[in-house]
PDB file of C-alpha atoms in Angstrom:
ATOM      1  CA  UNK A   1     117.214  14.570 -19.148  1.00  0.00           C
ATOM      2  CA  UNK A   2     114.170  12.591 -20.391  1.00  0.00           C
ATOM      3  CA  UNK A   3     113.867  12.181 -24.150  1.00  0.00           C
ATOM      4  CA  UNK A   4     111.209  14.307 -25.724  1.00  0.00           C
ATOM      5  CA  UNK A   5     109.752  11.284 -27.486  1.00  0.00           C
ATOM      6  CA  UNK A   6     108.772   9.664 -24.229  1.00  0.00           C
ATOM      7  CA  UNK A   7     106.791  12.752 -23.114  1.00  0.00           C
ATOM      8  CA  UNK A   8     105.054  12.959 -26.395  1.00  0.00           C
ATOM      9  CA  UNK A   9     103.960   9.318 -26.138  1.00  0.00           C
ATOM     10  CA  UNK A  10     102.414   9.770 -22.680  1.00  0.00           C
ATOM     11  CA  UNK A  11     100.332  12.790 -23.644  1.00  0.00           C
ATOM     12  CA  UNK A  12      99.169  11.042 -26.697  1.00  0.00           C
ATOM     13  CA  UNK A  13      98.030   8.063 -24.815  1.00  0.00           C
ATOM     14  CA  UNK A  14      96.087  10.158 -22.282  1.00  0.00           C
ATOM     15  CA  UNK A  15      94.312  12.130 -25.124  1.00  0.00           C
ATOM     16  CA  UNK A  16      93.286   9.008 -26.769  1.00  0.00           C
ATOM     17  CA  UNK A  17      91.947   7.682 -23.556  1.00  0.00           C
ATOM     18  CA  UNK A  18      89.824  10.784 -22.949  1.00  0.00           C
ATOM     19  CA  UNK A  19      88.434  10.667 -26.448  1.00  0.00           C
ATOM     20  CA  UNK A  20      87.460   6.886 -25.925  1.00  0.00           C
ATOM     21  CA  UNK A  21      85.730   7.797 -22.680  1.00  0.00           C
ATOM     22  CA  UNK A  22      83.704  10.522 -24.342  1.00  0.00           C
ATOM     23  CA  UNK A  23      82.672   8.290 -27.220  1.00  0.00           C
ATOM     24  CA  UNK A  24      81.533   5.455 -24.975  1.00  0.00           C
ATOM     25  CA  UNK A  25      79.487   7.598 -22.334  1.00  0.00           C
ATOM     26  CA  UNK A  26      76.207   5.806 -22.114  1.00  0.00           C
ATOM     27  CA  UNK A  27      74.380   8.639 -20.377  1.00  0.00           C
ATOM     28  CA  UNK A  28      74.460  10.905 -23.382  1.00  0.00           C
ATOM     29  CA  UNK A  29      73.410   8.089 -25.714  1.00  0.00           C
ATOM     30  CA  UNK A  30      70.532   7.128 -23.546  1.00  0.00           C
ATOM     31  CA  UNK A  31      69.349  10.697 -23.129  1.00  0.00           C
ATOM     32  CA  UNK A  32      69.486  11.326 -26.892  1.00  0.00           C
ATOM     33  CA  UNK A  33      67.521   8.161 -27.531  1.00  0.00           C
ATOM     34  CA  UNK A  34      64.835   8.514 -24.931  1.00  0.00           C
ATOM     35  CA  UNK A  35      64.132  12.183 -25.577  1.00  0.00           C
ATOM     36  CA  UNK A  36      62.100  11.635 -28.824  1.00  0.00           C
ATOM     37  CA  UNK A  37      59.915   8.794 -27.273  1.00  0.00           C
ATOM     38  CA  UNK A  38      59.010  10.603 -23.904  1.00  0.00           C
ATOM     39  CA  UNK A  39      54.982  10.784 -23.453  1.00  0.00           C
ATOM     40  CA  UNK A  40      53.314  14.071 -23.298  1.00  0.00           C
ATOM     41  CA  UNK A  41      52.115  14.188 -19.648  1.00  0.00           C
ATOM     42  CA  UNK A  42      49.687  17.185 -20.369  1.00  0.00           C
ATOM     43  CA  UNK A  43      47.828  15.172 -23.064  1.00  0.00           C
ATOM     44  CA  UNK A  44      47.438  12.096 -20.823  1.00  0.00           C
ATOM     45  CA  UNK A  45      45.924  14.358 -18.133  1.00  0.00           C
ATOM     46  CA  UNK A  46      43.541  15.957 -20.344  1.00  0.00           C
ATOM     47  CA  UNK A  47      41.962  12.701 -21.706  1.00  0.00           C
ATOM     48  CA  UNK A  48      39.987  11.830 -18.323  1.00  0.00           C
ATOM     49  CA  UNK A  49      39.139  15.453 -18.033  1.00  0.00           C
ATOM     50  CA  UNK A  50      37.348  15.451 -21.309  1.00  0.00           C
ATOM     51  CA  UNK A  51      35.601  12.205 -20.493  1.00  0.00           C
ATOM     52  CA  UNK A  52      34.453  13.184 -17.115  1.00  0.00           C
ATOM     53  CA  UNK A  53      31.634  15.538 -18.118  1.00  0.00           C
ATOM     54  CA  UNK A  54      30.113  12.782 -20.297  1.00  0.00           C
ATOM     55  CA  UNK A  55      30.423  10.222 -17.560  1.00  0.00           C
ATOM     56  CA  UNK A  56      28.675  12.527 -15.030  1.00  0.00           C
ATOM     57  CA  UNK A  57      25.974  13.365 -17.461  1.00  0.00           C
ATOM     58  CA  UNK A  58      25.168   9.631 -17.983  1.00  0.00           C
ATOM     59  CA  UNK A  59      25.026   9.094 -14.177  1.00  0.00           C
ATOM     60  CA  UNK A  60      22.780  11.988 -13.789  1.00  0.00           C
ATOM     61  CA  UNK A  61      20.439  10.665 -16.521  1.00  0.00           C
ATOM     62  CA  UNK A  62      20.285   7.178 -14.899  1.00  0.00           C
ATOM     63  CA  UNK A  63      19.538   8.770 -11.477  1.00  0.00           C
ATOM     64  CA  UNK A  64      16.815  10.866 -12.873  1.00  0.00           C
ATOM     65  CA  UNK A  65      15.089   7.821 -14.598  1.00  0.00           C
ATOM     66  CA  UNK A  66      15.440   5.806 -11.350  1.00  0.00           C
ATOM     67  CA  UNK A  67      14.024   8.533  -9.422  1.00  0.00           C
ATOM     68  CA  UNK A  68      11.082   9.140 -11.774  1.00  0.00           C
ATOM     69  CA  UNK A  69      10.224   5.427 -11.694  1.00  0.00           C
ATOM     70  CA  UNK A  70      10.306   5.321  -7.846  1.00  0.00           C
ATOM     71  CA  UNK A  71       7.940   8.379  -7.693  1.00  0.00           C
ATOM     72  CA  UNK A  72       5.563   6.847 -10.155  1.00  0.00           C
ATOM     73  CA  UNK A  73       5.396   3.496  -8.348  1.00  0.00           C
ATOM     74  CA  UNK A  74       4.784   5.307  -4.983  1.00  0.00           C
ATOM     75  CA  UNK A  75       2.087   7.367  -6.573  1.00  0.00           C
ATOM     76  CA  UNK A  76       0.385   4.399  -7.995  1.00  0.00           C
ATOM     77  CA  UNK A  77       0.650   2.628  -4.562  1.00  0.00           C
ATOM     78  CA  UNK A  78      -1.024   5.500  -2.918  1.00  0.00           C
ATOM     79  CA  UNK A  79      -3.769   5.702  -5.404  1.00  0.00           C
ATOM     80  CA  UNK A  80      -4.424   1.819  -5.100  1.00  0.00           C
ATOM     81  CA  UNK A  81      -4.444   1.674  -1.157  1.00  0.00           C
ATOM     82  CA  UNK A  82      -7.488   0.366   0.574  1.00  0.00           C
ATOM     83  CA  UNK A  83      -7.956   3.717   2.373  1.00  0.00           C
ATOM     84  CA  UNK A  84      -8.499   5.673  -0.954  1.00  0.00           C
ATOM     85  CA  UNK A  85     -10.753   2.738  -2.256  1.00  0.00           C
ATOM     86  CA  UNK A  86     -12.970   3.001   0.908  1.00  0.00           C
ATOM     87  CA  UNK A  87     -15.917   5.224  -0.222  1.00  0.00           C
ATOM     88  CA  UNK A  88     -17.021   5.515   3.324  1.00  0.00           C
ATOM     89  CA  UNK A  89     -14.186   8.123   3.734  1.00  0.00           C
ATOM     90  CA  UNK A  90     -14.983  10.009   0.503  1.00  0.00           C
ATOM     91  CA  UNK A  91     -18.628   9.581  -0.395  1.00  0.00           C
ATOM     92  CA  UNK A  92     -20.914  10.877   2.282  1.00  0.00           C
ATOM     93  CA  UNK A  93     -24.094  10.534   0.260  1.00  0.00           C
ATOM     94  CA  UNK A  94     -23.582   6.809  -0.382  1.00  0.00           C
ATOM     95  CA  UNK A  95     -22.610   6.301   3.293  1.00  0.00           C
ATOM     96  CA  UNK A  96     -25.753   7.934   4.559  1.00  0.00           C
ATOM     97  CA  UNK A  97     -27.812   5.833   2.182  1.00  0.00           C
ATOM     98  CA  UNK A  98     -26.502   2.406   3.129  1.00  0.00           C
ATOM     99  CA  UNK A  99     -26.653   3.353   6.802  1.00  0.00           C
ATOM    100  CA  UNK A 100     -30.182   4.277   6.599  1.00  0.00           C
ATOM    101  CA  UNK A 101     -31.310   1.256   4.653  1.00  0.00           C
ATOM    102  CA  UNK A 102     -29.501  -1.172   6.848  1.00  0.00           C
ATOM    103  CA  UNK A 103     -30.816   0.604  10.051  1.00  0.00           C
ATOM    104  CA  UNK A 104     -34.411   0.458   8.770  1.00  0.00           C
ATOM    105  CA  UNK A 105     -34.126  -3.304   7.883  1.00  0.00           C
ATOM    106  CA  UNK A 106     -32.707  -4.385  11.206  1.00  0.00           C
ATOM    107  CA  UNK A 107     -35.554  -2.323  13.069  1.00  0.00           C
ATOM    108  CA  UNK A 108     -38.160  -4.344  11.027  1.00  0.00           C
ATOM    109  CA  UNK A 109     -36.655  -7.875  11.337  1.00  0.00           C
ATOM    110  CA  UNK A 110     -35.987  -7.528  14.931  1.00  0.00           C
ATOM    111  CA  UNK A 111     -39.394  -6.087  15.965  1.00  0.00           C
ATOM    112  CA  UNK A 112     -42.513  -8.274  16.359  1.00  0.00           C
ATOM    113  CA  UNK A 113     -45.477  -8.978  18.566  1.00  0.00           C
ATOM    114  CA  UNK A 114     -47.702 -12.030  19.409  1.00  0.00           C
ATOM    115  CA  UNK A 115     -49.939 -11.260  16.486  1.00  0.00           C
ATOM    116  CA  UNK A 116     -47.508  -9.760  14.039  1.00  0.00           C
ATOM    117  CA  UNK A 117     -44.864 -12.329  13.411  1.00  0.00           C
ATOM    118  CA  UNK A 118     -46.085 -12.971   9.879  1.00  0.00           C
ATOM    119  CA  UNK A 119     -45.480  -9.411   8.888  1.00  0.00           C
ATOM    120  CA  UNK A 120     -41.975  -9.618  10.459  1.00  0.00           C
ATOM    121  CA  UNK A 121     -41.201 -12.800   8.443  1.00  0.00           C
ATOM    122  CA  UNK A 122     -42.473 -11.192   5.211  1.00  0.00           C
ATOM    123  CA  UNK A 123     -40.405  -8.116   5.807  1.00  0.00           C
ATOM    124  CA  UNK A 124     -37.276 -10.178   6.350  1.00  0.00           C
ATOM    125  CA  UNK A 125     -37.721 -11.571   2.742  1.00  0.00           C
ATOM    126  CA  UNK A 126     -37.524  -8.097   1.410  1.00  0.00           C
ATOM    127  CA  UNK A 127     -34.379  -7.019   3.081  1.00  0.00           C
ATOM    128  CA  UNK A 128     -32.294 -10.079   3.712  1.00  0.00           C
ATOM    129  CA  UNK A 129     -30.433 -12.331   1.258  1.00  0.00           C
ATOM    130  CA  UNK A 130     -27.997 -15.141   1.114  1.00  0.00           C
ATOM    131  CA  UNK A 131     -26.581 -16.425   4.246  1.00  0.00           C
ATOM    132  CA  UNK A 132     -28.423 -13.942   6.381  1.00  0.00           C
ATOM    133  CA  UNK A 133     -31.901 -14.921   5.141  1.00  0.00           C
ATOM    134  CA  UNK A 134     -31.167 -18.620   5.677  1.00  0.00           C
ATOM    135  CA  UNK A 135     -30.013 -18.013   9.287  1.00  0.00           C
ATOM    136  CA  UNK A 136     -33.008 -15.773  10.079  1.00  0.00           C
ATOM    137  CA  UNK A 137     -35.529 -18.279   8.670  1.00  0.00           C
ATOM    138  CA  UNK A 138     -34.104 -21.088  10.683  1.00  0.00           C
ATOM    139  CA  UNK A 139     -34.251 -19.189  13.894  1.00  0.00           C
ATOM    140  CA  UNK A 140     -37.374 -17.257  13.437  1.00  0.00           C
ATOM    141  CA  UNK A 141     -39.546 -20.422  13.925  1.00  0.00           C
ATOM    142  CA  UNK A 142     -38.535 -20.443  17.574  1.00  0.00           C
ATOM    143  CA  UNK A 143     -39.109 -16.905  17.955  1.00  0.00           C
ATOM    144  CA  UNK A 144     -42.736 -17.114  16.752  1.00  0.00           C
ATOM    145  CA  UNK A 145     -43.470 -19.932  19.210  1.00  0.00           C
ATOM    146  CA  UNK A 146     -41.914 -18.029  22.110  1.00  0.00           C
ATOM    147  CA  UNK A 147     -43.839 -14.846  21.169  1.00  0.00           C
ATOM    148  CA  UNK A 148     -47.113 -16.761  21.075  1.00  0.00           C
ATOM    149  CA  UNK A 149     -46.547 -18.754  24.207  1.00  0.00           C
ATOM    150  CA  UNK A 150     -45.048 -15.883  26.402  1.00  0.00           C
ATOM    151  CA  UNK A 151     -47.033 -13.063  24.794  1.00  0.00           C
ATOM    152  CA  UNK A 152     -43.668 -11.479  23.944  1.00  0.00           C
ATOM    153  CA  UNK A 153     -43.218  -8.175  22.105  1.00  0.00           C
ATOM    154  CA  UNK A 154     -39.865  -7.018  20.897  1.00  0.00           C
ATOM    155  CA  UNK A 155     -39.023  -3.510  19.791  1.00  0.00           C
ATOM    156  CA  UNK A 156     -35.682  -2.817  18.242  1.00  0.00           C
ATOM    157  CA  UNK A 157     -34.108   0.602  17.488  1.00  0.00           C
ATOM    158  CA  UNK A 158     -30.773   1.324  16.020  1.00  0.00           C
ATOM    159  CA  UNK A 159     -29.062   3.897  18.160  1.00  0.00           C
ATOM    160  CA  UNK A 160     -25.830   4.099  16.101  1.00  0.00           C
ATOM    161  CA  UNK A 161     -24.437   2.701  12.914  1.00  0.00           C
ATOM    162  CA  UNK A 162     -21.182   3.180  11.213  1.00  0.00           C
ATOM    163  CA  UNK A 163     -19.850   2.136   7.884  1.00  0.00           C
ATOM    164  CA  UNK A 164     -16.267   0.689   8.260  1.00  0.00           C
ATOM    165  CA  UNK A 165     -15.901  -0.106   4.595  1.00  0.00           C
ATOM    166  CA  UNK A 166     -17.866   0.784   1.454  1.00  0.00           C
ATOM    167  CA  UNK A 167     -17.344   0.126  -2.262  1.00  0.00           C
ATOM    168  CA  UNK A 168     -19.603   0.446  -5.196  1.00  0.00           C
ATOM    169  CA  UNK A 169     -21.409  -2.816  -4.488  1.00  0.00           C
ATOM    170  CA  UNK A 170     -20.685  -3.834  -0.870  1.00  0.00           C
ATOM    171  CA  UNK A 171     -20.667  -2.349   2.697  1.00  0.00           C
ATOM    172  CA  UNK A 172     -19.405  -3.505   6.061  1.00  0.00           C
ATOM    173  CA  UNK A 173     -21.200  -1.857   9.099  1.00  0.00           C
ATOM    174  CA  UNK A 174     -20.979  -1.884  12.854  1.00  0.00           C
ATOM    175  CA  UNK A 175     -24.520  -1.353  14.483  1.00  0.00           C
ATOM    176  CA  UNK A 176     -25.499  -0.717  17.906  1.00  0.00           C
ATOM    177  CA  UNK A 177     -29.077  -1.537  18.885  1.00  0.00           C
ATOM    178  CA  UNK A 178     -31.361  -0.933  21.920  1.00  0.00           C
ATOM    179  CA  UNK A 179     -34.032  -3.646  22.289  1.00  0.00           C
ATOM    180  CA  UNK A 180     -37.056  -3.563  24.570  1.00  0.00           C
ATOM    181  CA  UNK A 181     -38.719  -6.840  25.731  1.00  0.00           C
ATOM    182  CA  UNK A 182     -42.226  -6.812  27.028  1.00  0.00           C
ATOM    183  CA  UNK A 183     -44.054  -9.773  28.451  1.00  0.00           C
ATOM    184  CA  UNK A 184     -47.554  -9.717  29.705  1.00  0.00           C
ATOM    185  CA  UNK A 185     -47.747  -9.021  33.297  1.00  0.00           C
ATOM    186  CA  UNK A 186     -44.096  -7.952  33.582  1.00  0.00           C
ATOM    187  CA  UNK A 187     -42.155  -4.711  33.370  1.00  0.00           C
ATOM    188  CA  UNK A 188     -40.413  -4.012  30.062  1.00  0.00           C
ATOM    189  CA  UNK A 189     -36.737  -5.034  29.936  1.00  0.00           C
ATOM    190  CA  UNK A 190     -34.097  -3.029  27.918  1.00  0.00           C
ATOM    191  CA  UNK A 191     -31.106  -4.645  26.493  1.00  0.00           C
ATOM    192  CA  UNK A 192     -28.370  -3.533  24.138  1.00  0.00           C
ATOM    193  CA  UNK A 193     -26.811  -5.494  21.230  1.00  0.00           C
ATOM    194  CA  UNK A 194     -23.848  -4.898  18.782  1.00  0.00           C
ATOM    195  CA  UNK A 195     -23.926  -6.494  15.371  1.00  0.00           C
ATOM    196  CA  UNK A 196     -21.594  -6.573  12.382  1.00  0.00           C
ATOM    197  CA  UNK A 197     -23.495  -6.383   9.049  1.00  0.00           C
ATOM    198  CA  UNK A 198     -22.407  -6.957   5.512  1.00  0.00           C
ATOM    199  CA  UNK A 199     -24.628  -5.540   2.741  1.00  0.00           C
ATOM    200  CA  UNK A 200     -24.715  -5.781  -0.986  1.00  0.00           C
ATOM    201  CA  UNK A 201     -26.184  -3.381  -3.520  1.00  0.00           C
ATOM    202  CA  UNK A 202     -28.459  -5.337  -5.781  1.00  0.00           C
ATOM    203  CA  UNK A 203     -30.687  -3.664  -8.476  1.00  0.00           C
ATOM    204  CA  UNK A 204     -30.477  -0.367  -6.686  1.00  0.00           C
ATOM    205  CA  UNK A 205     -31.172  -1.601  -3.141  1.00  0.00           C
ATOM    206  CA  UNK A 206     -29.064  -2.629  -0.297  1.00  0.00           C
ATOM    207  CA  UNK A 207     -29.681  -6.204   0.899  1.00  0.00           C
ATOM    208  CA  UNK A 208     -28.289  -7.636   4.154  1.00  0.00           C
ATOM    209  CA  UNK A 209     -26.364 -10.806   3.409  1.00  0.00           C
ATOM    210  CA  UNK A 210     -24.504 -11.438   6.654  1.00  0.00           C
ATOM    211  CA  UNK A 211     -25.296 -10.634  10.296  1.00  0.00           C
ATOM    212  CA  UNK A 212     -22.890 -11.373  13.203  1.00  0.00           C
ATOM    213  CA  UNK A 213     -22.597 -10.477  16.899  1.00  0.00           C
ATOM    214  CA  UNK A 214     -19.592  -9.074  18.522  1.00  0.00           C
TER     215      UNK A 214
END
């Protein structure tokens, strides 16, 4: 038979070992230590949710300001375009007036006869100015000699005139003319001409300042 004392010694040793293992279990210690410091997940999620409406509102405000600025710039651009500044598209009365004045002036300065060149020269001084008057004066001397030598009569009629651009003080026109040449002893000859004209409004009157052929 085994002595009772030996059995008691073994059981006591096993019990002590078990108690030691329970005391040194790191899992329970870590769990107890970590539990108080764990972050609240629900609070962290709510932070961006509360900020998002404010961020969205700021973005919308910036977008509205940018859109308003773009619309203002576009509107100003449309108001300042050459098309809207061209009175030939919007002011029928002014367009009719400059067309009539220029057509009448061209009929006078490009119509003459053998004994009427002086009247034509005087008329030119009343409707031409600047470069147009200088060019006309330089060329009309030749016209006077030809008219006297050849007994030439020229009659000019404006058949169509259009204003391509009109402002408060200047006008650009495209003019179509029919001209009839008559020489003594010959049949009349008809010719067509096309001119570009620049006119300026001075002291309430339209003056032709440039004449060109096309």
